Amino acid sequence: MKSKLNVVILAAGAGKRMHSSLPKVLHVLAGKPLLAHVIALAERLSPESICVVVGHGGEQVKEAFSETNLIWVEQKPQLGTGHAVLQARPYLNQDGKTLILYGDVPLVSPESLQSLINAASDDALGILTATLDDPFGYGRIVRDEKTNAICGIVEQKDADTQQQAIQEINTGIMIAPNAFLHKWLPKLESNNAQQEYYLTDIVKMAVDQNVPVTSASATDQWEILGVNSRTQLAGLERIFQRNYAEKLLENGVMLIDPNRTDVRGELTCGQDVEIDVNCVFEGTVTLGNNVKVNANCILKNVTVLEKTIIHPFSHIENAKIGANCRIGPYARIRPETQLSDHVHIGNFVEVKKSRIASGSKINHLSYIGDSLIGQKVNIGAGTITCNYDGAFKHQTIIEDNVFVGSDTQLVAPVKVSQGTTIGAGSTITKDTPENELTLSRSKQISISGWKRPSKTT
Ligand code: UD1
Ligand code: MG
């Protein structure tokens, strides 16, 4: 039978080496706080409870999470990892097990955690270990020479030269039966080099009481890496992105350079999608079959239907883009925009909170905001919807088959009826009649004999 599981996430550390006013676990990896990655990992195990131990910047950390299923525990002052888990003890079941995770170790895979859970039988202590070329700084796993059984963990600062040579290290991730934790945690002492209550001392207690100590190793070495500095955070970001890119490639997405693709959320792609270099995908982005995203585009919470091409340097946020559209280069599509199929949005065009029906084109230098645009509309270069009167936003309606000449201002609220042609350079303040040419323009005159001013020396 599967035993009950509590998870405790340690996140009270100061993170001094980040040199930041932001608590360490709120620093962002792939678009979300480090702690959010660890909480998501814990949630995949469907535990009975998730307890987060916070200290430095605790209030700020709590505020950053809206999940209601989390138990927040304050640890003040921070007297070590054993002291941290002790603060969570009142929330641990009497039976079942507790898994300890670190809020600043965000890349552990669910598979490695599962192998740790499987390795530790119901009454055993389990430790996730790793073997490193350079084990400096980590707690070392001390094994019995004859039986190879784990007999203790010794911290770097407490280790003698022989122990310092051990390459198997404690990742910090552990699973322990609750019945033992309730007994052991209050008995931890701080008589060590750092005068801290080490969680790792429970290993010796287990050995003394003949409780089996088992271990599992992480599938990949990078899984166990923690964040103590911005250099390490940047390193982990690259590992995360490289892993994500490899999964995309394996699923058939053509990334021109997997080292220059950033996904800060979730990217779902159809077949034969091609993504050029330096694109950033944030939030939830879905690209349909044969979509092509050219270099240097930013897409945030966007759905793009099949065969659409997004040309370089386009920025699209909270929008739905239809099939067979052509966007950019240098297009900006802002929230609440919906483009139907075969729509063209060209260079230096900004579209906000507008719906554009199929086959319509806005190819150059325009601002379209709060607008409803029908089918097969052509909007000339330099057209502006004047949607804001200084206090309120107003709507512009452009019906099917309208042709708007270049350099037109449409002063909202205004309706351009179907089939209208607007002469270039017009300022339209009144609704237009259907199928007629409407223009507002002063007459062109020429003054004969006029001379351009010139400087006299
Ligand atoms: C700890 C382990 C060490 C292991 C290493 C892996 C102990 C005694 N040592 O050492 O064996 O190799 O992690 O990275 O457990 N924390 C609190 N409250 C505290 C102290 C720490 O919440 O009072 C949290 C930190 O925020 C961090 C985690 O616990 O997330 C580990 O703390 P850290 O100070 O980095 O422990 P290490 O000395 O590196
Ligand atoms: Mg550490």
Short mmCIF file of C-alpha atoms and ligand atoms in Angstrom, two decimals:
data_model
loop_
_atom_site.label_atom_id
_atom_site.label_comp_id
_atom_site.label_asym_id
_atom_site.label_seq_id
_atom_site.Cartn_x
_atom_site.Cartn_y
_atom_site.Cartn_z
CA MET A 1 0.00 0.00 0.00
CA LYS A 2 1.26 3.49 -0.78
CA SER A 3 2.11 5.28 2.46
CA LYS A 4 1.06 8.84 3.15
CA LEU A 5 3.52 11.50 2.06
CA ASN A 6 4.26 14.91 3.55
CA VAL A 7 6.64 17.24 1.71
CA VAL A 8 8.75 19.87 3.47
CA ILE A 9 10.49 22.48 1.31
CA LEU A 10 13.35 24.35 2.97
CA ALA A 11 13.42 27.96 1.86
CA ALA A 12 14.50 30.02 4.85
CA GLY A 13 18.11 30.66 3.85
CA ALA A 14 19.32 34.21 3.29
CA GLY A 15 20.90 33.78 -0.11
CA LYS A 16 23.53 36.40 0.71
CA ARG A 17 25.60 35.63 -2.35
CA MET A 18 22.78 36.75 -4.64
CA HIS A 19 23.47 40.33 -3.43
CA SER A 20 19.80 41.13 -3.82
CA SER A 21 16.89 42.53 -1.83
CA LEU A 22 14.69 39.81 -3.31
CA PRO A 23 14.57 36.57 -1.25
CA LYS A 24 16.60 33.93 -3.07
CA VAL A 25 13.74 31.54 -3.79
CA LEU A 26 11.85 34.34 -5.59
CA HIS A 27 14.58 34.77 -8.18
CA VAL A 28 13.29 33.65 -11.53
CA LEU A 29 14.26 30.58 -13.53
CA ALA A 30 12.57 30.09 -16.90
CA GLY A 31 9.91 32.68 -16.13
CA LYS A 32 8.91 31.58 -12.65
CA PRO A 33 10.37 31.77 -9.15
CA LEU A 34 12.77 29.00 -8.10
CA LEU A 35 10.33 27.99 -5.36
CA ALA A 36 7.50 27.62 -7.89
CA HIS A 37 9.51 24.95 -9.71
CA VAL A 38 9.99 23.02 -6.48
CA ILE A 39 6.32 23.36 -5.48
CA ALA A 40 5.27 22.09 -8.92
CA LEU A 41 7.61 19.13 -8.50
CA ALA A 42 6.14 18.36 -5.06
CA GLU A 43 2.59 18.62 -6.40
CA ARG A 44 3.30 15.93 -9.00
CA LEU A 45 3.72 13.46 -6.15
CA SER A 46 0.18 14.24 -4.85
CA PRO A 47 1.33 14.50 -1.23
CA GLU A 48 -1.03 14.97 1.73
CA SER A 49 0.61 18.27 2.52
CA ILE A 50 3.32 20.64 1.32
CA CYS A 51 4.99 22.64 4.03
CA VAL A 52 7.29 25.53 3.05
CA VAL A 53 9.75 26.71 5.68
CA VAL A 54 10.48 30.41 5.17
CA GLY A 55 12.64 32.90 7.06
CA HIS A 56 14.43 35.67 5.21
CA GLY A 57 11.79 37.74 3.41
CA GLY A 58 9.16 35.22 4.47
CA GLU A 59 6.21 37.59 4.00
CA GLN A 60 7.36 38.50 0.50
CA VAL A 61 7.73 34.81 -0.38
CA LYS A 62 4.23 33.97 0.91
CA GLU A 63 2.68 36.84 -1.03
CA ALA A 64 4.18 35.55 -4.27
CA PHE A 65 2.13 32.35 -4.10
CA SER A 66 -1.63 32.16 -4.31
CA GLU A 67 -1.90 28.38 -3.88
CA THR A 68 -4.13 27.64 -0.93
CA ASN A 69 -2.85 24.12 -0.29
CA LEU A 70 0.53 25.26 1.04
CA ILE A 71 1.39 25.33 4.73
CA TRP A 72 3.76 28.20 5.49
CA VAL A 73 6.07 27.79 8.47
CA GLU A 74 8.28 30.51 9.85
CA GLN A 75 11.86 29.71 10.90
CA LYS A 76 13.41 32.56 12.86
CA PRO A 77 16.30 32.56 13.48
CA GLN A 78 17.71 30.08 10.96
CA LEU A 79 19.72 27.59 12.96
CA GLY A 80 20.32 24.95 10.29
CA THR A 81 18.54 22.42 8.13
CA GLY A 82 17.59 20.20 11.09
CA HIS A 83 16.12 23.20 12.94
CA ALA A 84 14.19 24.12 9.77
CA VAL A 85 12.50 20.72 9.53
CA LEU A 86 11.81 20.83 13.28
CA GLN A 87 9.64 23.92 12.70
CA ALA A 88 7.50 21.89 10.28
CA ARG A 89 7.20 18.94 12.66
CA PRO A 90 3.74 19.91 14.03
CA TYR A 91 2.35 19.51 10.50
CA LEU A 92 3.77 16.05 9.84
CA ASN A 93 1.53 12.99 10.15
CA GLN A 94 2.34 10.47 12.86
CA ASP A 95 2.71 7.72 10.29
CA GLY A 96 3.74 7.81 6.62
CA LYS A 97 6.83 9.61 5.34
CA THR A 98 8.27 13.04 4.77
CA LEU A 99 10.23 14.09 1.71
CA ILE A 100 12.60 17.02 2.20
CA LEU A 101 13.23 19.29 -0.78
CA TYR A 102 15.24 22.52 -1.07
CA GLY A 103 13.59 25.67 -2.42
CA ASP A 104 16.80 26.59 -4.22
CA VAL A 105 17.31 23.27 -6.02
CA PRO A 106 14.78 23.59 -8.85
CA LEU A 107 15.80 21.08 -11.53
CA VAL A 108 15.36 17.73 -9.76
CA SER A 109 13.43 15.39 -12.04
CA PRO A 110 10.25 13.61 -10.94
CA GLU A 111 11.95 10.36 -12.05
CA SER A 112 14.84 10.81 -9.62
CA LEU A 113 12.44 11.59 -6.76
CA GLN A 114 10.41 8.53 -7.61
CA SER A 115 13.52 6.35 -7.57
CA LEU A 116 14.36 7.72 -4.10
CA ILE A 117 10.82 7.01 -2.90
CA ASN A 118 11.01 3.49 -4.33
CA ALA A 119 14.47 2.83 -2.86
CA ALA A 120 13.41 3.61 0.71
CA SER A 121 11.10 0.96 2.14
CA ASP A 122 8.43 2.08 4.61
CA ASP A 123 10.73 1.99 7.62
CA ALA A 124 13.95 3.18 5.97
CA LEU A 125 15.67 6.52 5.61
CA GLY A 126 16.46 7.39 1.99
CA ILE A 127 19.02 9.88 0.68
CA LEU A 128 19.39 11.18 -2.85
CA THR A 129 23.11 11.18 -3.52
CA ALA A 130 25.37 12.10 -6.42
CA THR A 131 28.98 11.42 -7.30
CA LEU A 132 30.81 14.57 -8.29
CA ASP A 133 34.23 15.23 -9.76
CA ASP A 134 34.51 18.18 -7.41
CA PRO A 135 32.57 17.46 -4.22
CA PHE A 136 33.84 20.59 -2.40
CA GLY A 137 31.25 22.26 -0.19
CA TYR A 138 28.85 19.34 0.00
CA GLY A 139 28.16 16.92 2.83
CA ARG A 140 29.98 13.64 2.10
CA ILE A 141 28.35 10.23 2.29
CA VAL A 142 30.37 8.02 4.63
CA ARG A 143 29.97 4.29 3.95
CA ASP A 144 31.07 1.25 5.91
CA GLU A 145 34.21 -0.15 4.29
CA LYS A 146 33.01 -3.73 4.47
CA THR A 147 29.26 -3.59 3.93
CA ASN A 148 29.18 -0.34 1.91
CA ALA A 149 26.16 0.67 4.02
CA ILE A 150 25.77 4.38 4.69
CA CYS A 151 26.88 5.18 8.22
CA GLY A 152 26.82 8.96 8.25
CA ILE A 153 27.04 12.29 6.45
CA VAL A 154 29.86 14.62 7.29
CA GLU A 155 29.75 18.28 6.32
CA GLN A 156 32.63 19.90 4.40
CA LYS A 157 33.58 22.02 7.40
CA ASP A 158 33.61 19.03 9.74
CA ALA A 159 35.33 16.57 7.40
CA ASP A 160 38.90 15.30 7.89
CA THR A 161 41.22 14.95 4.90
CA GLN A 162 40.20 11.37 4.22
CA GLN A 163 36.50 12.25 4.30
CA GLN A 164 37.10 15.27 2.07
CA ALA A 165 38.33 12.87 -0.60
CA ILE A 166 34.91 11.14 -0.76
CA GLN A 167 33.18 12.02 -4.01
CA GLU A 168 29.69 10.78 -3.16
CA ILE A 169 27.74 13.71 -1.78
CA ASN A 170 24.45 14.45 -0.07
CA THR A 171 22.14 16.34 -2.42
CA GLY A 172 20.08 17.37 0.62
CA ILE A 173 16.99 15.61 -0.66
CA MET A 174 15.85 12.96 1.79
CA ILE A 175 12.89 10.86 2.70
CA ALA A 176 12.27 9.67 6.24
CA PRO A 177 9.50 7.83 8.09
CA ASN A 178 7.51 10.30 10.19
CA ALA A 179 7.55 8.09 13.29
CA PHE A 180 11.37 8.43 13.39
CA LEU A 181 11.44 12.12 12.48
CA HIS A 182 9.17 12.91 15.42
CA LYS A 183 11.66 11.15 17.71
CA TRP A 184 14.91 12.36 16.13
CA LEU A 185 14.34 16.01 15.28
CA PRO A 186 14.04 17.27 18.87
CA LYS A 187 17.25 15.40 19.75
CA LEU A 188 19.49 17.13 17.18
CA GLU A 189 22.40 19.09 18.64
CA SER A 190 24.54 21.89 17.28
CA ASN A 191 28.00 20.89 18.50
CA ASN A 192 29.71 21.11 15.10
CA ALA A 193 31.92 23.48 13.15
CA GLN A 194 29.00 25.71 12.13
CA GLN A 195 27.09 25.49 15.43
CA GLU A 196 24.03 24.50 13.42
CA TYR A 197 21.38 21.85 13.85
CA TYR A 198 22.25 19.57 10.95
CA LEU A 199 19.43 17.51 9.46
CA THR A 200 22.13 15.15 8.25
CA ASP A 201 22.78 14.04 11.84
CA ILE A 202 19.60 11.94 11.68
CA VAL A 203 21.60 9.50 9.55
CA LYS A 204 23.79 8.60 12.51
CA MET A 205 20.70 8.26 14.70
CA ALA A 206 19.19 5.87 12.17
CA VAL A 207 22.37 3.79 12.06
CA ASP A 208 22.53 3.65 15.89
CA GLN A 209 18.94 2.41 16.01
CA ASN A 210 19.37 -0.12 13.20
CA VAL A 211 17.04 1.79 10.90
CA PRO A 212 18.10 0.99 7.32
CA VAL A 213 19.62 3.89 5.36
CA THR A 214 19.24 3.58 1.60
CA SER A 215 20.22 5.81 -1.27
CA ALA A 216 19.24 6.56 -4.84
CA SER A 217 21.17 8.60 -7.32
CA ALA A 218 19.92 11.40 -9.50
CA THR A 219 19.60 10.45 -13.18
CA ASP A 220 21.56 13.50 -14.35
CA GLN A 221 24.23 15.48 -12.51
CA TRP A 222 22.64 18.87 -13.17
CA GLU A 223 19.46 17.88 -11.34
CA ILE A 224 21.01 18.39 -7.96
CA LEU A 225 22.54 21.80 -8.62
CA GLY A 226 21.45 24.55 -6.29
CA VAL A 227 21.39 28.32 -6.66
CA ASN A 228 23.61 30.35 -4.37
CA SER A 229 24.73 33.08 -6.74
CA ARG A 230 23.57 34.79 -9.91
CA THR A 231 26.29 32.94 -11.80
CA GLN A 232 24.77 29.63 -10.72
CA LEU A 233 21.26 30.88 -11.52
CA ALA A 234 22.35 31.85 -15.04
CA GLY A 235 24.00 28.43 -15.41
CA LEU A 236 20.81 26.63 -14.38
CA GLU A 237 18.76 28.75 -16.77
CA ARG A 238 20.94 27.54 -19.65
CA ILE A 239 20.58 23.92 -18.55
CA PHE A 240 16.80 24.30 -18.29
CA GLN A 241 16.58 25.92 -21.74
CA ARG A 242 18.85 23.38 -23.37
CA ASN A 243 16.75 20.52 -21.94
CA TYR A 244 13.52 22.17 -23.11
CA ALA A 245 14.97 22.79 -26.56
CA GLU A 246 16.08 19.18 -26.87
CA LYS A 247 12.56 17.97 -26.06
CA LEU A 248 11.15 20.28 -28.73
CA LEU A 249 13.66 19.00 -31.30
CA GLU A 250 12.88 15.39 -30.39
CA ASN A 251 9.18 16.15 -30.92
CA GLY A 252 9.88 17.44 -34.42
CA VAL A 253 10.11 21.21 -33.88
CA MET A 254 12.85 22.74 -36.03
CA LEU A 255 14.88 25.02 -33.79
CA ILE A 256 17.55 26.64 -35.91
CA ASP A 257 19.79 26.90 -32.83
CA PRO A 258 18.71 25.13 -29.63
CA ASN A 259 21.14 27.31 -27.67
CA ARG A 260 19.28 30.43 -28.72
CA THR A 261 15.68 29.59 -27.88
CA ASP A 262 14.07 30.57 -24.57
CA VAL A 263 10.85 29.15 -23.24
CA ARG A 264 9.62 30.81 -20.07
CA GLY A 265 6.38 28.90 -19.72
CA GLU A 266 4.90 26.28 -21.99
CA LEU A 267 5.34 26.02 -25.74
CA THR A 268 3.15 23.55 -27.65
CA CYS A 269 3.87 23.03 -31.34
CA GLY A 270 2.16 21.23 -34.22
CA GLN A 271 4.03 19.51 -37.04
CA ASP A 272 6.84 21.17 -39.01
CA VAL A 273 7.05 24.29 -36.93
CA GLU A 274 10.24 26.26 -37.51
CA ILE A 275 11.72 28.67 -35.00
CA ASP A 276 14.70 30.86 -35.83
CA VAL A 277 17.21 32.21 -33.33
CA ASN A 278 16.65 34.44 -30.29
CA CYS A 279 12.92 33.96 -29.90
CA VAL A 280 11.39 34.15 -26.41
CA PHE A 281 8.16 32.32 -25.58
CA GLU A 282 6.41 33.34 -22.37
CA GLY A 283 3.31 32.01 -20.63
CA THR A 284 1.32 29.59 -22.76
CA VAL A 285 2.12 29.65 -26.45
CA THR A 286 0.62 27.31 -29.04
CA LEU A 287 1.89 27.18 -32.61
CA GLY A 288 -0.09 25.28 -35.25
CA ASN A 289 1.27 23.09 -38.04
CA ASN A 290 3.81 24.73 -40.37
CA VAL A 291 4.00 27.95 -38.41
CA LYS A 292 7.27 29.78 -38.87
CA VAL A 293 8.62 32.20 -36.28
CA ASN A 294 11.58 34.14 -37.60
CA ALA A 295 14.46 35.55 -35.59
CA ASN A 296 14.12 37.80 -32.55
CA CYS A 297 10.40 37.50 -31.87
CA ILE A 298 8.73 37.60 -28.45
CA LEU A 299 5.43 35.73 -28.03
CA LYS A 300 3.55 35.75 -24.74
CA ASN A 301 0.27 33.88 -24.21
CA VAL A 302 -0.37 33.55 -27.91
CA THR A 303 -2.11 31.05 -30.15
CA VAL A 304 -1.02 30.96 -33.78
CA LEU A 305 -2.88 28.81 -36.28
CA GLU A 306 -1.34 26.84 -39.12
CA LYS A 307 0.90 28.19 -41.87
CA THR A 308 1.21 31.64 -40.38
CA ILE A 309 4.60 33.33 -40.74
CA ILE A 310 5.87 35.72 -38.12
CA HIS A 311 8.69 37.81 -39.50
CA PRO A 312 11.66 39.04 -37.41
CA PHE A 313 11.44 41.39 -34.43
CA SER A 314 7.71 41.00 -33.83
CA HIS A 315 6.24 41.26 -30.33
CA ILE A 316 2.89 39.57 -29.72
CA GLU A 317 1.11 39.37 -26.38
CA ASN A 318 -2.23 37.87 -25.27
CA ALA A 319 -3.48 37.48 -28.81
CA LYS A 320 -4.99 34.94 -31.17
CA ILE A 321 -3.56 34.79 -34.64
CA GLY A 322 -5.39 32.90 -37.40
CA ALA A 323 -4.07 30.62 -40.14
CA ASN A 324 -2.02 31.82 -43.14
CA CYS A 325 -1.37 35.23 -41.64
CA ARG A 326 1.77 37.30 -42.24
CA ILE A 327 3.00 39.30 -39.29
CA GLY A 328 5.90 41.74 -39.17
CA PRO A 329 8.77 42.35 -39.45
CA TYR A 330 8.65 44.79 -36.51
CA ALA A 331 4.97 44.30 -35.71
CA ARG A 332 3.54 44.83 -32.26
CA ILE A 333 0.33 43.00 -31.42
CA ARG A 334 -1.01 43.84 -28.00
CA PRO A 335 -3.51 42.14 -25.68
CA GLU A 336 -7.07 41.20 -26.67
CA THR A 337 -6.31 41.15 -30.36
CA GLN A 338 -7.82 38.50 -32.62
CA LEU A 339 -6.79 38.09 -36.20
CA SER A 340 -8.74 35.80 -38.50
CA ASP A 341 -7.11 33.88 -41.37
CA HIS A 342 -5.06 35.48 -44.17
CA VAL A 343 -4.53 38.76 -42.29
CA HIS A 344 -1.36 40.75 -43.01
CA ILE A 345 0.16 42.99 -40.34
CA GLY A 346 3.29 44.67 -41.64
CA ASN A 347 6.23 46.64 -40.34
CA PHE A 348 5.80 49.20 -37.58
CA VAL A 349 2.13 48.41 -37.14
CA GLU A 350 0.68 48.35 -33.62
CA VAL A 351 -2.64 46.60 -33.02
CA LYS A 352 -4.40 46.66 -29.65
CA LYS A 353 -7.71 45.15 -28.48
CA SER A 354 -8.99 44.76 -32.01
CA ARG A 355 -10.64 42.09 -34.11
CA ILE A 356 -9.61 41.85 -37.72
CA ALA A 357 -11.57 39.63 -40.11
CA SER A 358 -10.07 37.47 -42.82
CA GLY A 359 -8.10 38.80 -45.75
CA SER A 360 -7.56 42.29 -44.31
CA LYS A 361 -4.20 44.05 -44.57
CA ILE A 362 -2.47 46.70 -42.53
CA ASN A 363 0.93 46.69 -44.06
CA HIS A 364 2.80 49.78 -42.89
CA LEU A 365 3.24 52.22 -40.01
CA SER A 366 -0.21 52.26 -38.41
CA TYR A 367 -1.94 52.22 -35.03
CA ILE A 368 -5.15 50.25 -34.75
CA GLY A 369 -6.69 50.22 -31.28
CA ASP A 370 -10.17 49.30 -29.94
CA SER A 371 -11.30 48.47 -33.45
CA LEU A 372 -13.51 46.04 -35.30
CA ILE A 373 -12.29 45.51 -38.82
CA GLY A 374 -14.24 43.52 -41.41
CA GLN A 375 -13.07 41.29 -44.25
CA LYS A 376 -10.83 42.32 -47.14
CA VAL A 377 -10.12 45.75 -45.72
CA ASN A 378 -7.00 47.56 -46.85
CA ILE A 379 -5.55 50.07 -44.43
CA GLY A 380 -3.00 52.40 -45.98
CA ALA A 381 0.31 53.43 -44.50
CA GLY A 382 0.24 55.78 -41.55
CA THR A 383 -3.38 55.24 -40.56
CA ILE A 384 -4.20 56.02 -36.94
CA THR A 385 -7.31 55.18 -34.98
CA CYS A 386 -7.59 58.06 -32.52
CA ASN A 387 -9.20 55.97 -29.81
CA TYR A 388 -8.45 58.04 -26.71
CA ASP A 389 -9.96 61.41 -25.84
CA GLY A 390 -7.80 61.91 -22.78
CA ALA A 391 -10.32 60.23 -20.49
CA PHE A 392 -12.08 57.43 -22.36
CA LYS A 393 -11.36 54.89 -25.06
CA HIS A 394 -13.70 54.75 -28.07
CA GLN A 395 -14.31 52.19 -30.76
CA THR A 396 -13.63 52.35 -34.47
CA ILE A 397 -15.69 50.11 -36.75
CA ILE A 398 -14.46 49.44 -40.25
CA GLU A 399 -16.78 47.25 -42.30
CA ASP A 400 -16.00 44.81 -45.12
CA ASN A 401 -14.18 45.88 -48.30
CA VAL A 402 -13.16 49.31 -47.03
CA PHE A 403 -10.08 51.01 -48.48
CA VAL A 404 -8.45 53.52 -46.16
CA GLY A 405 -5.99 55.82 -47.92
CA SER A 406 -2.60 56.55 -46.41
CA ASP A 407 -2.12 59.00 -43.54
CA THR A 408 -5.72 58.89 -42.36
CA GLN A 409 -6.88 59.63 -38.84
CA LEU A 410 -10.08 57.90 -37.76
CA VAL A 411 -11.40 59.83 -34.76
CA ALA A 412 -13.35 57.35 -32.64
CA PRO A 413 -16.16 56.67 -32.07
CA VAL A 414 -16.62 56.36 -35.77
CA LYS A 415 -17.91 53.86 -38.30
CA VAL A 416 -16.53 53.44 -41.79
CA SER A 417 -19.31 51.66 -43.67
CA GLN A 418 -18.75 48.81 -46.09
CA GLY A 419 -17.24 49.54 -49.44
CA THR A 420 -16.09 53.03 -48.36
CA THR A 421 -12.96 54.48 -49.89
CA ILE A 422 -11.21 57.11 -47.82
CA GLY A 423 -8.94 59.55 -49.63
CA ALA A 424 -5.37 59.77 -48.40
CA GLY A 425 -4.60 62.37 -45.75
CA SER A 426 -8.13 62.54 -44.37
CA THR A 427 -9.30 63.14 -40.82
CA ILE A 428 -12.55 61.22 -40.45
CA THR A 429 -14.77 62.34 -37.59
CA LYS A 430 -18.20 61.27 -38.88
CA ASP A 431 -19.58 57.89 -40.00
CA THR A 432 -19.17 57.35 -43.73
CA PRO A 433 -21.88 56.25 -46.19
CA GLU A 434 -21.51 52.84 -47.89
CA ASN A 435 -19.60 52.42 -51.15
CA GLU A 436 -18.65 56.11 -51.55
CA LEU A 437 -15.42 58.02 -51.61
CA THR A 438 -15.07 60.10 -48.47
CA LEU A 439 -12.26 62.53 -47.93
CA SER A 440 -11.48 65.55 -45.81
CA ARG A 441 -8.68 67.51 -47.29
CA SER A 442 -7.97 71.18 -47.97
CA LYS A 443 -7.62 71.99 -51.64
CA GLN A 444 -4.16 72.02 -53.17
CA ILE A 445 -3.05 75.47 -54.27
CA SER A 446 0.07 76.86 -55.91
CA ILE A 447 1.38 80.40 -55.36
CA SER A 448 3.24 81.66 -58.32
CA GLY A 449 6.29 83.84 -57.75
CA TRP A 450 6.68 82.69 -54.14
CA LYS A 451 10.29 82.58 -52.99
CA ARG A 452 11.82 80.33 -50.37
CA PRO A 453 13.51 82.38 -47.60
CA SER A 454 17.29 82.54 -47.86
CA LYS A 455 20.09 83.90 -45.69
CA THR A 456 21.79 87.07 -46.85
CA THR A 457 25.53 87.28 -46.10
C1 UD1 B 1 23.27 21.10 3.05
C2 UD1 B 1 23.57 19.74 3.66
C3 UD1 B 1 24.73 19.10 2.92
C4 UD1 B 1 24.40 18.99 1.44
C5 UD1 B 1 24.03 20.35 0.88
C6 UD1 B 1 23.49 20.17 -0.53
C7 UD1 B 1 23.01 19.88 6.04
C8 UD1 B 1 23.57 20.04 7.40
N1 UD1 B 1 23.91 19.93 5.04
O1 UD1 B 1 24.42 21.91 3.28
O2 UD1 B 1 24.99 17.81 3.44
O3 UD1 B 1 25.50 18.45 0.73
O4 UD1 B 1 22.98 20.96 1.66
O5 UD1 B 1 23.31 21.41 -1.14
O6 UD1 B 1 21.85 19.69 5.89
N2 UD1 B 1 17.84 26.25 5.13
C9 UD1 B 1 16.78 26.65 5.92
N3 UD1 B 1 17.03 26.99 7.21
C10 UD1 B 1 18.27 26.96 7.78
C11 UD1 B 1 19.34 26.55 6.95
C12 UD1 B 1 19.11 26.20 5.65
O7 UD1 B 1 15.63 26.71 5.46
O8 UD1 B 1 18.38 27.28 8.96
C13 UD1 B 1 17.59 25.89 3.74
C14 UD1 B 1 18.29 26.80 2.75
O9 UD1 B 1 17.46 27.87 2.37
C15 UD1 B 1 18.58 25.85 1.60
C16 UD1 B 1 18.73 24.49 2.26
O10 UD1 B 1 18.11 24.60 3.52
O11 UD1 B 1 17.48 25.77 0.71
C17 UD1 B 1 20.19 24.09 2.42
O12 UD1 B 1 20.84 25.04 3.19
P1 UD1 B 1 22.37 25.38 2.99
O13 UD1 B 1 22.77 26.41 3.99
O14 UD1 B 1 22.66 25.65 1.57
O15 UD1 B 1 23.04 23.99 3.41
P2 UD1 B 1 24.49 23.51 3.09
O16 UD1 B 1 25.39 24.01 4.17
O17 UD1 B 1 24.86 23.81 1.72
MG MG B 2 24.02 24.98 0.14
#
